[in-house]
Amino acid sequence: MDTSENPRIAVLGGGPGGLTLARVLHQNGIPCTVFEREGSVVARPQGGTLDMQAETGQVALRTAGLLAEFLARSRPEGQDGRMLDKTGKVLLDHRADPDDQEKPEIDRGQLRTLLLDSLAPGTVRWHSDVREITENRSGGYQIHLADGTSQVADVVVGADGAWSKVRPLLSSATPEYTGVTFVEIHLDDVDEHHPDLAELVGNGSMFALSDNKGLLAQRNSGSHVRVYAALRVPEEWSRTCGIDFADPVAARPALRAYFADWAPELRALIGAGDTEFVPRPLYALPFPHTWGAGQPGVTLLGDAAHLMSPFSGLGANLAMLDGAELGTALAEAITAGTSVCDAITRYESVMQPRGAEAAEGAARGIDIAISADAPLGALKFLGEDA
């Protein structure tokens, strides 16, 4: 496909990056189809809170015409952050100004709803589990779904995350285990039922780091806190450690044992969870992740292009910036009648080095935070005194 006349655009993945791309195309009168495996926006919990940074995520939202709506829903106080050691000693306590808009927080679900509500009805095709993408002899690509149906597209964008079905068309790279596993724990109604923990976490995020471990907590909206117990363990640990994570009664003492010499108030973050615990091994793509000319009309954005650990704080921000820039490039090419393939190449020439730089920072961040000398190394990295 060498021209841009009325291309059929398929976006695989209805996360923040794919939806931002769809929104920017919609603003320019260009239709696309977003293939999303989930059945609806409420099919599952959407994850924790995100900061939208002024130079990345907020740029994408401004391009999409949604910045004002985002700011109205965001939580500037979510920028507060505390760092502790395993004794509970507070080493860093940052309080954001009430009018600070550098990187306000928003729940993932709220952000996704904001983006979905901005699209034309029918843009997202729910219950669309993509199994394979094949090249058609007559041009374009066939997107094969689990239900046996398929759809043809001229442009295919992989916004489908870590285990992207689109990536193999361009690259042989696969995610690699970072050496760290999170165990996710949910605390509901913390202000009423766990006021001591609510005070410990504060309005934003709390990081307690020591001995190749961490207890990380984020306040979400609705008096909800997500806790992540971080451990530097083998990749198969969640399957071989003997903890039944689906049974919180059994999982609580078993997981607390890994933090036996930590302060009681920190260990209480593990003991207060009432729902099942969710182990999440963390993966990242090798960096820099680049590819050549690849397949014409095929590209990647977000985690499909530059999966990294959450210790960059940039995953969703970059995915949305990718989506906004790709949408702008495609819209300009289609409107001008110039080559969509050239537009994709220009987009990739900016996206790939930017993603590589962020991925390198994320790798350094996880190695500093979950390390033997934490939190001292983390404080030094941030330019703070212990």
GROMACS .gro file of C-alpha atoms in nm:
model
  386
    1MET     CA    1   0.000   0.000   0.000
    2ASP     CA    2   0.176   0.314  -0.126
    3THR     CA    3  -0.104   0.571  -0.121
    4SER     CA    4  -0.323   0.709   0.153
    5GLU     CA    5  -0.660   0.736  -0.024
    6ASN     CA    6  -0.932   0.619   0.218
    7PRO     CA    7  -0.724   0.349   0.392
    8ARG     CA    8  -0.903   0.106   0.619
    9ILE     CA    9  -0.737   0.156   0.958
   10ALA     CA   10  -0.740  -0.114   1.227
   11VAL     CA   11  -0.617  -0.039   1.578
   12LEU     CA   12  -0.556  -0.349   1.787
   13GLY     CA   13  -0.606  -0.267   2.154
   14GLY     CA   14  -0.844  -0.031   2.334
   15GLY     CA   15  -0.607   0.099   2.600
   16PRO     CA   16  -0.506   0.466   2.642
   17GLY     CA   17  -0.268   0.464   2.343
   18GLY     CA   18  -0.503   0.300   2.094
   19LEU     CA   19  -0.798   0.513   2.204
   20THR     CA   20  -0.593   0.834   2.177
   21LEU     CA   21  -0.502   0.738   1.821
   22ALA     CA   22  -0.869   0.671   1.742
   23ARG     CA   23  -0.971   1.004   1.897
   24VAL     CA   24  -0.721   1.207   1.693
   25LEU     CA   25  -0.831   1.032   1.374
   26HIS     CA   26  -1.197   1.097   1.467
   27GLN     CA   27  -1.122   1.468   1.515
   28ASN     CA   28  -0.993   1.476   1.159
   29GLY     CA   29  -1.295   1.294   1.015
   30ILE     CA   30  -1.106   0.970   0.955
   31PRO     CA   31  -1.276   0.647   1.066
   32CYS     CA   32  -1.097   0.351   1.219
   33THR     CA   33  -1.191   0.032   1.398
   34VAL     CA   34  -1.051  -0.046   1.741
   35PHE     CA   35  -1.042  -0.420   1.811
   36GLU     CA   36  -1.072  -0.482   2.184
   37ARG     CA   37  -1.069  -0.828   2.342
   38GLU     CA   38  -1.272  -0.723   2.647
   39GLY     CA   39  -1.651  -0.732   2.632
   40SER     CA   40  -1.709  -0.379   2.762
   41VAL     CA   41  -1.547  -0.094   2.951
   42VAL     CA   42  -1.655  -0.255   3.280
   43ALA     CA   43  -1.551  -0.611   3.190
   44ARG     CA   44  -1.265  -0.600   3.440
   45PRO     CA   45  -1.094  -0.356   3.678
   46GLN     CA   46  -0.882  -0.116   3.476
   47GLY     CA   47  -0.583  -0.094   3.707
   48GLY     CA   48  -0.456   0.174   3.939
   49THR     CA   49  -0.386   0.542   3.906
   50LEU     CA   50  -0.179   0.720   3.643
   51ASP     CA   51  -0.002   1.052   3.643
   52MET     CA   52  -0.042   1.247   3.321
   53GLN     CA   53   0.280   1.438   3.272
   54ALA     CA   54   0.290   1.785   3.123
   55GLU     CA   55   0.539   1.700   2.847
   56THR     CA   56   0.387   1.367   2.737
   57GLY     CA   57   0.040   1.258   2.844
   58GLN     CA   58  -0.097   1.610   2.867
   59VAL     CA   59   0.043   1.693   2.523
   60ALA     CA   60  -0.149   1.394   2.388
   61LEU     CA   61  -0.468   1.502   2.565
   62ARG     CA   62  -0.432   1.855   2.430
   63THR     CA   63  -0.386   1.718   2.077
   64ALA     CA   64  -0.699   1.508   2.129
   65GLY     CA   65  -0.896   1.809   2.252
   66LEU     CA   66  -0.950   1.653   2.594
   67LEU     CA   67  -0.706   1.832   2.824
   68ALA     CA   68  -0.965   2.052   2.996
   69GLU     CA   69  -1.189   1.753   3.068
   70PHE     CA   70  -0.894   1.561   3.203
   71LEU     CA   71  -0.787   1.841   3.436
   72ALA     CA   72  -1.141   1.868   3.569
   73ARG     CA   73  -1.135   1.498   3.666
   74SER     CA   74  -0.774   1.470   3.782
   75ARG     CA   75  -0.630   1.477   4.134
   76PRO     CA   76  -0.337   1.721   4.175
   77GLU     CA   77  -0.295   1.600   4.534
   78GLY     CA   78  -0.210   1.258   4.391
   79GLN     CA   79   0.136   1.398   4.314
   80ASP     CA   80   0.226   1.370   4.682
   81GLY     CA   81   0.497   1.109   4.742
   82ARG     CA   82   0.672   0.953   5.038
   83MET     CA   83   0.976   0.723   5.064
   84LEU     CA   84   1.047   0.512   5.371
   85ASP     CA   85   1.286   0.241   5.476
   86LYS     CA   86   1.179  -0.091   5.626
   87THR     CA   87   1.181   0.053   5.980
   88GLY     CA   88   0.910   0.299   5.879
   89LYS     CA   89   1.145   0.598   5.889
   90VAL     CA   90   1.026   0.865   5.644
   91LEU     CA   91   1.319   0.966   5.424
   92LEU     CA   92   1.136   1.178   5.170
   93ASP     CA   93   0.796   1.348   5.195
   94HIS     CA   94   0.690   1.554   4.894
   95ARG     CA   95   0.368   1.755   4.911
   96ALA     CA   96   0.232   1.895   4.587
   97ASP     CA   97   0.094   2.247   4.568
   98PRO     CA   98  -0.287   2.250   4.524
   99ASP     CA   99  -0.252   2.420   4.183
  100ASP     CA  100   0.037   2.201   4.060
  101GLN     CA  101  -0.055   2.062   3.718
  102GLU     CA  102   0.283   1.908   3.635
  103LYS     CA  103   0.161   1.547   3.662
  104PRO     CA  104  -0.182   1.515   3.827
  105GLU     CA  105  -0.324   1.168   3.881
  106ILE     CA  106  -0.633   1.001   3.737
  107ASP     CA  107  -0.765   0.646   3.774
  108ARG     CA  108  -0.707   0.432   3.466
  109GLY     CA  109  -1.076   0.355   3.439
  110GLN     CA  110  -1.169   0.723   3.446
  111LEU     CA  111  -0.913   0.803   3.175
  112ARG     CA  112  -1.034   0.521   2.956
  113THR     CA  113  -1.396   0.633   2.992
  114LEU     CA  114  -1.296   0.989   2.900
  115LEU     CA  115  -1.137   0.863   2.579
  116LEU     CA  116  -1.416   0.619   2.493
  117ASP     CA  117  -1.685   0.884   2.536
  118SER     CA  118  -1.504   1.105   2.284
  119LEU     CA  119  -1.531   0.851   2.000
  120ALA     CA  120  -1.802   0.794   1.744
  121PRO     CA  121  -2.039   0.508   1.838
  122GLY     CA  122  -1.921   0.178   1.696
  123THR     CA  123  -1.554   0.276   1.676
  124VAL     CA  124  -1.462   0.011   1.934
  125ARG     CA  125  -1.545  -0.345   1.837
  126TRP     CA  126  -1.574  -0.527   2.170
  127HIS     CA  127  -1.532  -0.905   2.214
  128SER     CA  128  -1.266  -0.899   1.941
  129ASP     CA  129  -0.991  -1.140   2.037
  130VAL     CA  130  -0.738  -1.115   1.754
  131ARG     CA  131  -0.558  -1.441   1.691
  132GLU     CA  132  -0.354  -1.367   1.380
  133ILE     CA  133  -0.282  -1.106   1.115
  134THR     CA  134  -0.196  -1.226   0.765
  135GLU     CA  135  -0.099  -1.041   0.449
  136ASN     CA  136  -0.341  -1.052   0.157
  137ARG     CA  137  -0.211  -1.124  -0.191
  138SER     CA  138  -0.424  -0.840  -0.325
  139GLY     CA  139  -0.288  -0.597  -0.067
  140GLY     CA  140  -0.373  -0.509   0.287
  141TYR     CA  141  -0.406  -0.741   0.583
  142GLN     CA  142  -0.659  -0.992   0.714
  143ILE     CA  143  -0.731  -0.969   1.084
  144HIS     CA  144  -0.847  -1.309   1.211
  145LEU     CA  145  -1.059  -1.321   1.528
  146ALA     CA  146  -1.122  -1.600   1.775
  147ASP     CA  147  -1.490  -1.618   1.676
  148GLY     CA  148  -1.394  -1.723   1.323
  149THR     CA  149  -1.463  -1.389   1.157
  150SER     CA  150  -1.209  -1.164   0.993
  151GLN     CA  151  -1.174  -0.809   0.867
  152VAL     CA  152  -0.952  -0.649   0.608
  153ALA     CA  153  -0.738  -0.344   0.682
  154ASP     CA  154  -0.485  -0.140   0.489
  155VAL     CA  155  -0.320   0.007   0.801
  156VAL     CA  156  -0.269  -0.207   1.113
  157VAL     CA  157  -0.155  -0.048   1.438
  158GLY     CA  158  -0.044  -0.268   1.726
  159ALA     CA  159  -0.163  -0.098   2.044
  160ASP     CA  160  -0.213  -0.441   2.198
  161GLY     CA  161   0.038  -0.438   2.479
  162ALA     CA  162   0.315  -0.662   2.603
  163TRP     CA  163   0.222  -0.975   2.410
  164SER     CA  164   0.127  -0.796   2.090
  165LYS     CA  165  -0.005  -0.997   1.796
  166VAL     CA  166   0.114  -0.726   1.559
  167ARG     CA  167   0.477  -0.704   1.677
  168PRO     CA  168   0.589  -1.030   1.506
  169LEU     CA  169   0.509  -0.871   1.168
  170LEU     CA  170   0.789  -0.622   1.234
  171SER     CA  171   1.024  -0.763   1.496
  172SER     CA  172   1.137  -1.087   1.656
  173ALA     CA  173   1.178  -0.918   1.996
  174THR     CA  174   0.988  -1.067   2.290
  175PRO     CA  175   0.943  -0.941   2.648
  176GLU     CA  176   1.197  -1.054   2.905
  177TYR     CA  177   1.148  -1.092   3.281
  178THR     CA  178   1.291  -0.800   3.478
  179GLY     CA  179   1.372  -1.006   3.787
  180VAL     CA  180   1.096  -0.844   3.992
  181THR     CA  181   0.743  -0.965   4.068
  182PHE     CA  182   0.466  -0.752   4.214
  183VAL     CA  183   0.186  -0.895   4.425
  184GLU     CA  184  -0.114  -0.664   4.397
  185ILE     CA  185  -0.334  -0.606   4.703
  186HIS     CA  186  -0.652  -0.398   4.724
  187LEU     CA  187  -0.763  -0.195   5.024
  188ASP     CA  188  -1.116  -0.053   5.015
  189ASP     CA  189  -1.259   0.230   5.226
  190VAL     CA  190  -0.922   0.298   5.382
  191ASP     CA  191  -1.021   0.629   5.540
  192GLU     CA  192  -1.302   0.463   5.735
  193HIS     CA  193  -1.172   0.110   5.794
  194HIS     CA  194  -0.794   0.159   5.792
  195PRO     CA  195  -0.726   0.521   5.898
  196ASP     CA  196  -0.370   0.444   6.010
  197LEU     CA  197  -0.286   0.303   5.668
  198ALA     CA  198  -0.461   0.594   5.498
  199GLU     CA  199  -0.234   0.832   5.688
  200LEU     CA  200   0.072   0.620   5.608
  201VAL     CA  201   0.003   0.629   5.234
  202GLY     CA  202  -0.114   0.990   5.222
  203ASN     CA  203  -0.284   1.148   4.922
  204GLY     CA  204  -0.051   1.008   4.659
  205SER     CA  205   0.210   0.732   4.656
  206MET     CA  206   0.425   0.571   4.924
  207PHE     CA  207   0.740   0.369   4.858
  208ALA     CA  208   0.898   0.160   5.135
  209LEU     CA  209   1.220   0.006   5.001
  210SER     CA  210   1.485  -0.225   5.150
  211ASP     CA  211   1.663  -0.557   5.095
  212ASN     CA  212   1.565  -0.621   4.732
  213LYS     CA  213   1.200  -0.571   4.828
  214GLY     CA  214   0.942  -0.298   4.837
  215LEU     CA  215   0.595  -0.214   4.962
  216LEU     CA  216   0.449   0.038   4.720
  217ALA     CA  217   0.108   0.195   4.773
  218GLN     CA  218  -0.101   0.427   4.557
  219ARG     CA  219  -0.415   0.611   4.659
  220ASN     CA  220  -0.689   0.591   4.398
  221SER     CA  221  -1.018   0.776   4.397
  222GLY     CA  222  -1.304   0.659   4.616
  223SER     CA  223  -1.089   0.596   4.925
  224HIS     CA  224  -0.924   0.298   4.754
  225VAL     CA  225  -0.556   0.206   4.786
  226ARG     CA  226  -0.361  -0.038   4.573
  227VAL     CA  227  -0.059  -0.197   4.735
  228TYR     CA  228   0.218  -0.374   4.546
  229ALA     CA  229   0.451  -0.604   4.738
  230ALA     CA  230   0.765  -0.611   4.522
  231LEU     CA  231   1.013  -0.896   4.541
  232ARG     CA  232   1.327  -0.977   4.346
  233VAL     CA  233   1.253  -1.345   4.283
  234PRO     CA  234   1.278  -1.598   3.996
  235GLU     CA  235   1.028  -1.569   3.713
  236GLU     CA  236   0.843  -1.885   3.817
  237TRP     CA  237   0.818  -1.780   4.184
  238SER     CA  238   0.443  -1.709   4.179
  239ARG     CA  239   0.382  -2.067   4.062
  240THR     CA  240   0.633  -2.243   4.287
  241CYS     CA  241   0.634  -2.046   4.614
  242GLY     CA  242   0.340  -2.239   4.756
  243ILE     CA  243   0.120  -1.934   4.823
  244ASP     CA  244  -0.245  -1.963   4.721
  245PHE     CA  245  -0.292  -1.606   4.601
  246ALA     CA  246  -0.662  -1.662   4.535
  247ASP     CA  247  -0.715  -1.724   4.908
  248PRO     CA  248  -0.641  -1.398   5.095
  249VAL     CA  249  -0.671  -1.567   5.436
  250ALA     CA  250  -0.389  -1.805   5.348
  251ALA     CA  251  -0.192  -1.559   5.136
  252ARG     CA  252  -0.168  -1.282   5.398
  253PRO     CA  253   0.061  -1.457   5.650
  254ALA     CA  254   0.260  -1.633   5.377
  255LEU     CA  255   0.340  -1.307   5.201
  256ARG     CA  256   0.400  -1.117   5.526
  257ALA     CA  257   0.671  -1.371   5.608
  258TYR     CA  258   0.882  -1.223   5.329
  259PHE     CA  259   0.874  -0.893   5.522
  260ALA     CA  260   0.921  -1.043   5.870
  261ASP     CA  261   1.170  -0.780   5.992
  262TRP     CA  262   0.982  -0.481   5.849
  263ALA     CA  263   0.794  -0.232   6.067
  264PRO     CA  264   0.448  -0.352   6.180
  265GLU     CA  265   0.276  -0.053   6.020
  266LEU     CA  266   0.426  -0.147   5.684
  267ARG     CA  267   0.342  -0.516   5.717
  268ALA     CA  268  -0.015  -0.409   5.792
  269LEU     CA  269  -0.047  -0.306   5.428
  270ILE     CA  270  -0.035  -0.677   5.343
  271GLY     CA  271  -0.262  -0.785   5.625
  272ALA     CA  272  -0.548  -0.546   5.541
  273GLY     CA  273  -0.631  -0.685   5.196
  274ASP     CA  274  -0.968  -0.860   5.172
  275THR     CA  275  -0.971  -0.962   4.804
  276GLU     CA  276  -0.751  -1.215   4.627
  277PHE     CA  277  -0.387  -1.125   4.584
  278VAL     CA  278  -0.266  -1.098   4.223
  279PRO     CA  279   0.095  -1.185   4.134
  280ARG     CA  280   0.231  -0.981   3.843
  281PRO     CA  281   0.579  -1.068   3.711
  282LEU     CA  282   0.719  -0.758   3.542
  283TYR     CA  283   0.844  -0.781   3.184
  284ALA     CA  284   1.024  -0.544   2.949
  285LEU     CA  285   1.131  -0.545   2.587
  286PRO     CA  286   1.502  -0.527   2.508
  287PHE     CA  287   1.605  -0.173   2.421
  288PRO     CA  288   1.652  -0.003   2.189
  289HIS     CA  289   1.367  -0.185   2.017
  290THR     CA  290   1.378  -0.090   1.650
  291TRP     CA  291   1.284  -0.245   1.319
  292GLY     CA  292   1.346  -0.169   0.954
  293ALA     CA  293   1.097  -0.100   0.680
  294GLY     CA  294   0.897  -0.401   0.792
  295GLN     CA  295   0.551  -0.454   0.649
  296PRO     CA  296   0.402  -0.153   0.470
  297GLY     CA  297   0.119   0.006   0.664
  298VAL     CA  298   0.202  -0.171   0.992
  299THR     CA  299   0.335  -0.005   1.308
  300LEU     CA  300   0.331  -0.022   1.688
  301LEU     CA  301   0.270   0.210   1.978
  302GLY     CA  302   0.289   0.197   2.358
  303ASP     CA  303   0.383  -0.130   2.526
  304ALA     CA  304   0.375  -0.316   2.195
  305ALA     CA  305   0.666  -0.095   2.085
  306HIS     CA  306   0.854  -0.020   2.407
  307LEU     CA  307   0.731  -0.228   2.701
  308MET     CA  308   0.915  -0.119   3.017
  309SER     CA  309   0.888  -0.158   3.392
  310PRO     CA  310   0.657   0.084   3.577
  311PHE     CA  311   0.958   0.247   3.740
  312SER     CA  312   0.976   0.502   3.459
  313GLY     CA  313   0.628   0.638   3.525
  314LEU     CA  314   0.603   0.688   3.149
  315GLY     CA  315   0.426   0.382   3.009
  316ALA     CA  316   0.076   0.524   2.962
  317ASN     CA  317   0.210   0.874   2.896
  318LEU     CA  318   0.424   0.758   2.607
  319ALA     CA  319   0.151   0.530   2.471
  320MET     CA  320  -0.084   0.827   2.449
  321LEU     CA  321   0.181   1.053   2.300
  322ASP     CA  322   0.256   0.780   2.044
  323GLY     CA  323  -0.114   0.758   1.961
  324ALA     CA  324  -0.153   1.135   1.926
  325GLU     CA  325   0.153   1.172   1.704
  326LEU     CA  326   0.068   0.873   1.487
  327GLY     CA  327  -0.290   0.995   1.450
  328THR     CA  328  -0.169   1.340   1.348
  329ALA     CA  329   0.079   1.196   1.096
  330LEU     CA  330  -0.182   0.967   0.940
  331ALA     CA  331  -0.443   1.243   0.925
  332GLU     CA  332  -0.203   1.483   0.755
  333ALA     CA  333  -0.105   1.222   0.496
  334ILE     CA  334  -0.462   1.116   0.422
  335THR     CA  335  -0.584   1.474   0.396
  336ALA     CA  336  -0.297   1.573   0.166
  337GLY     CA  337  -0.314   1.254  -0.040
  338THR     CA  338   0.046   1.165   0.038
  339SER     CA  339   0.197   0.832   0.141
  340VAL     CA  340   0.070   0.679   0.463
  341CYS     CA  341   0.377   0.457   0.469
  342ASP     CA  342   0.604   0.761   0.468
  343ALA     CA  343   0.395   0.911   0.750
  344ILE     CA  344   0.443   0.595   0.955
  345THR     CA  345   0.818   0.602   0.893
  346ARG     CA  346   0.838   0.961   1.015
  347TYR     CA  347   0.638   0.871   1.326
  348GLU     CA  348   0.864   0.575   1.402
  349SER     CA  349   1.178   0.785   1.361
  350VAL     CA  350   1.068   0.990   1.662
  351MET     CA  351   0.886   0.723   1.864
  352GLN     CA  352   1.159   0.457   1.864
  353PRO     CA  353   1.446   0.660   2.015
  354ARG     CA  354   1.208   0.825   2.262
  355GLY     CA  355   1.083   0.484   2.375
  356ALA     CA  356   1.437   0.349   2.400
  357GLU     CA  357   1.545   0.636   2.624
  358ALA     CA  358   1.247   0.584   2.854
  359ALA     CA  359   1.300   0.206   2.863
  360GLU     CA  360   1.663   0.254   2.963
  361GLY     CA  361   1.551   0.483   3.247
  362ALA     CA  362   1.291   0.232   3.358
  363ALA     CA  363   1.548  -0.048   3.369
  364ARG     CA  364   1.778   0.169   3.575
  365GLY     CA  365   1.488   0.268   3.801
  366ILE     CA  366   1.382  -0.086   3.888
  367ASP     CA  367   1.742  -0.190   3.953
  368ILE     CA  368   1.786   0.104   4.192
  369ALA     CA  369   1.451   0.074   4.371
  370ILE     CA  370   1.440  -0.303   4.425
  371SER     CA  371   1.800  -0.354   4.529
  372ALA     CA  372   2.018  -0.451   4.822
  373ASP     CA  373   2.113  -0.091   4.901
  374ALA     CA  374   1.765   0.057   4.871
  375PRO     CA  375   1.644   0.307   4.969
  376LEU     CA  376   1.983   0.481   4.987
  377GLY     CA  377   2.052   0.428   4.618
  378ALA     CA  378   1.708   0.559   4.528
  379LEU     CA  379   1.760   0.871   4.739
  380LYS     CA  380   2.100   0.930   4.580
  381PHE     CA  381   1.947   0.886   4.235
  382LEU     CA  382   1.685   1.149   4.320
  383GLY     CA  383   1.951   1.383   4.456
  384GLU     CA  384   1.821   1.358   4.813
  385ASP     CA  385   2.013   1.312   5.138
  386ALA     CA  386   1.938   1.010   5.355
   0.00000   0.00000   0.00000
